[in-house]
Amino acid sequence: MHVIFLTGIPGHWCYVPEIAESNLSLEMQKALIMPPSDPHCSMYDVNYTDILQSRNPKFNNETPTKPCDKGWFYENSEFDQTAVTEWDLVCKDDHYVNLLLSTTFMGIFLGSQLFSSLSSKIGRKPTFLISALIITVSDVGSSVSRNFVMVVLLRILQGTAISSIYSTPYALILEIVRPELRTLMNEIATVSWTAGLCLLPMIAWVSRSWVIMSGLNSSCALVLFLCGSVIPESPMWLVTQGQYRKANDILKKMSKLNGKTAHQDYRLLERVRNFGHEYQRNVADQKKCSARDFFKYPRLRRRFMCIAMCWMLNTIPYAGLQMNTRFLEGNKFVNFFLASLVEIPAHFGTWFCIVNSGRRWTLLTAFIIAAISCFLTFPLDGKRHLDSEQNFRSKRTNKLEGKIVIRVKKTDEFNCEKDRW
C-alpha cells in the first residue's frame, strides 16, 4: 500500500525559468503562468521577460497558451520527492501513475500460484525467507533506479512476493496452533496488518521522499527476513515430507517453551511417524483430482465460481477505497489513517458475528451493507447545494462505513479458508 504515497501527485504547473527565478510570491507566479482552462498542463504563450518588466500584466481568454515545454514546478507542501516528480508523470504522462499502482497487483497475479507451489515443495520457512528477500532487494532497486522501465519491472517482481509474505505465515499458523485457536490467531494477524496501515501515512509524512520511504519499507522486509530465520519450519509440512525427526525436534522445543510435557514423552517420535504414515495412506486412498473435475462436477464448478466471485468483489472495493483516499478532499495522510483505523472495529465485529451467526450470513450481510454504503457516495456528488465541508464529511463517512464491512468480508473469507484447512 505504500505505493500510494510513492506516487503522490503534488500541486504542479509549468516551469518558467524567468518566473521561478524572480522574487514574486508563489500565488503571483501561479497567476502569471496558469491559464484557467488548463492550469496544470499549459502556460501562457507570452514573453515572460516583458511580462516581468510590465507593472500590470493582464491576461484574458484570448491570450494564447501552449503546453509546458520546460518541465513542471512542483509544490513541496506534502512531499519533497515522489516517483511523479522524478519522471514528470503528469499531464500527457499521468497514465503511468496508474501503471505504477497496478504493478503490485500484476505481481500478485503472477506470483500467487508460483509461491504457493514453492511453499509446498521446499517448505513454508524457505518460501517466506525468499519472499522477504525479494521485497527487500526489489524495493531498494526500484527507488535507486534511474530507468522507469526497470522500476516497473522491479515493482512487478516485488508484487510476486507480496502474496507469499502474507499467506505463508498464515499457513504456518494454521499448521501449528490448535483448531480452536485458529480464528483468534487470524484476528491477531489481521490486526497487525491494520496497525501497519495506520503507521504508513505517518511514515510517509515524516519521510517526505519516495526514496526514503522505499528504504524504510525495505528495512521492514529485511526485519521480516531476520525474524523468519529463527522461525521453525511447519511440523505438519515436515511430516508430509517424511522428515519425522525434524518434526519431532520442533515439537519438543514447542512443548518446552509452552510449559507442556510432550517433550518428556519418549514415544513422541513414534507417534509422529505413525501420524505421518496414516497421512500418507489417506493421501494415497484419496481420488486424484485434475482440472477436468471442474467441468465434470456442476456443484464443484458452482462453488468455485461463487468463492472466486466473492474474492474478486471483495478485493476490488477494498483496494479501491484504500488507494483512492488520496482523491478525497482534505489531508490525504489523515484520510488514509482513518480508512485504516476503521478496520479495527471490523476485526472485532467479524469475530463476534462469526461466533454468533456463522460464516455465510456474516459474509452476505457484510456484502449488502458495503454495497449500500458505497452507493450512497454517488448522490452526494450531484448535491452541489450542500456545503462543501458537509459534502466531504458525508462522502468520507460513507466510504469509511463501506471499508469497515469490506474488512469484515475479507476476514470472514480468511476464516472460511481456515475451515477448509
Steps between C-alpha positions, in 0.01 A plus 500: 500500500796736537496542122213747556745742658785411267285625213363805679410778255585841647358825373679594179509748214728583209857590583598842368863587583443876494210475745661236722812715544304814578412629844127471442283320751383150417143616446614771261714252307203266462281787378755588230547141381178300548218561249156417647418265212793264569694621804726198550604407149503831312653844533447837337687532173656838574842655553542473875798734504271775373229388741734542797594847383136595467349639817147382436490191277152389397381177344160414358332210323653605170858486627670213313618196696736213434590170668773498762830479312756529781366260756293571809532672832379287792374613836677347799235551765445122529792330324851602411535224243276230354511272199276754327747786546792272412368421150244780450208257494241771449283631217555283191699248706267479799382153395836364613394568858221246464751262346720526808199450726399186312846341493453351846180327394666376181768342715247347738319344204824351368650398832209354694504165322879492475565552871209277597662211316841598633368495857378144453827385346775661708309591817334798665810650656724510189213644296446773758871586505517515121196728490645737760830513314329573168301785653812647661710491184226611259390791720853634534567443131185680386578803716856548373442406137503785251323296231121506512459164324731340754294651782182348356664157467636514855160603635343201324770277646422636843131429446571134429628460855235704679231232492752249635624728779142518625361152428801287595506605869123451502543141381775452757267617777223265390738206507638576847212615723202298617184525285309694767772769504517557126232769490674688782837479327346621176356804678838577657664480157244731338521752786875509441432580134273786607761633742747515213249685282445756776875560531551532125368858453704614800815356344415664167437835668832488685714368213357732227707314239413188306864388514512523879162333532607215273808458713289482815267249338791283390645515850169363633525214251858444614377475860249238383786312338702505822198399709413227252843347543417409861145379432478119489375313199145371509499158673200403289689568177799304628274205577350508151855487361598206721743707710378360830809568711504870411130525578559320828779741600283805426207357696727441798620861493142624476404282795781638717428863410131458582558315826348175376616144556497362147879531475528250786311235305764255374246368249445840339710414194308176454169683524617757245610222266168316538312820426710551188436147378127544556509828311681339208243218488214749498662694218554181301137394551361833391385535143745702296358829379559669168383808313240285324308471827407866464298419189384160622335595831239782490500550878878540508484745211220700661674527836830592341336780302326631811821506705697660217229763454497576873875552503491720192205711617670542837855576389408760237303734730740443791804602297302769320376669817840483665702617203260774396501678835750733330215637286283595798492862605707587802832370623596181315704373794206536739263344248723196459541469877123509559436251220747267673383563854142394427624147438559449873129494596446287189732232640317480830165517323600212276604291795169563678284439191679181398462350845132590526374491141742284305706571190240514227254745654783723617635512146161565337408775746838666456459500121162673526613768747820566304306543176255745658777704665698528178197588286403779738809695392364545146199726579727730700699585186187645345391704803685819423273698732652326801777674682829364364622408848174321577515322165858390562424369849195308378694338217789410727264355761327280243831381360629417847180308575552305181863436594396357838266238358736419213766416759236283673449314172871460441562360849197274468637359176833428669315312772312303236837405354608397849197271529597326177844437649 
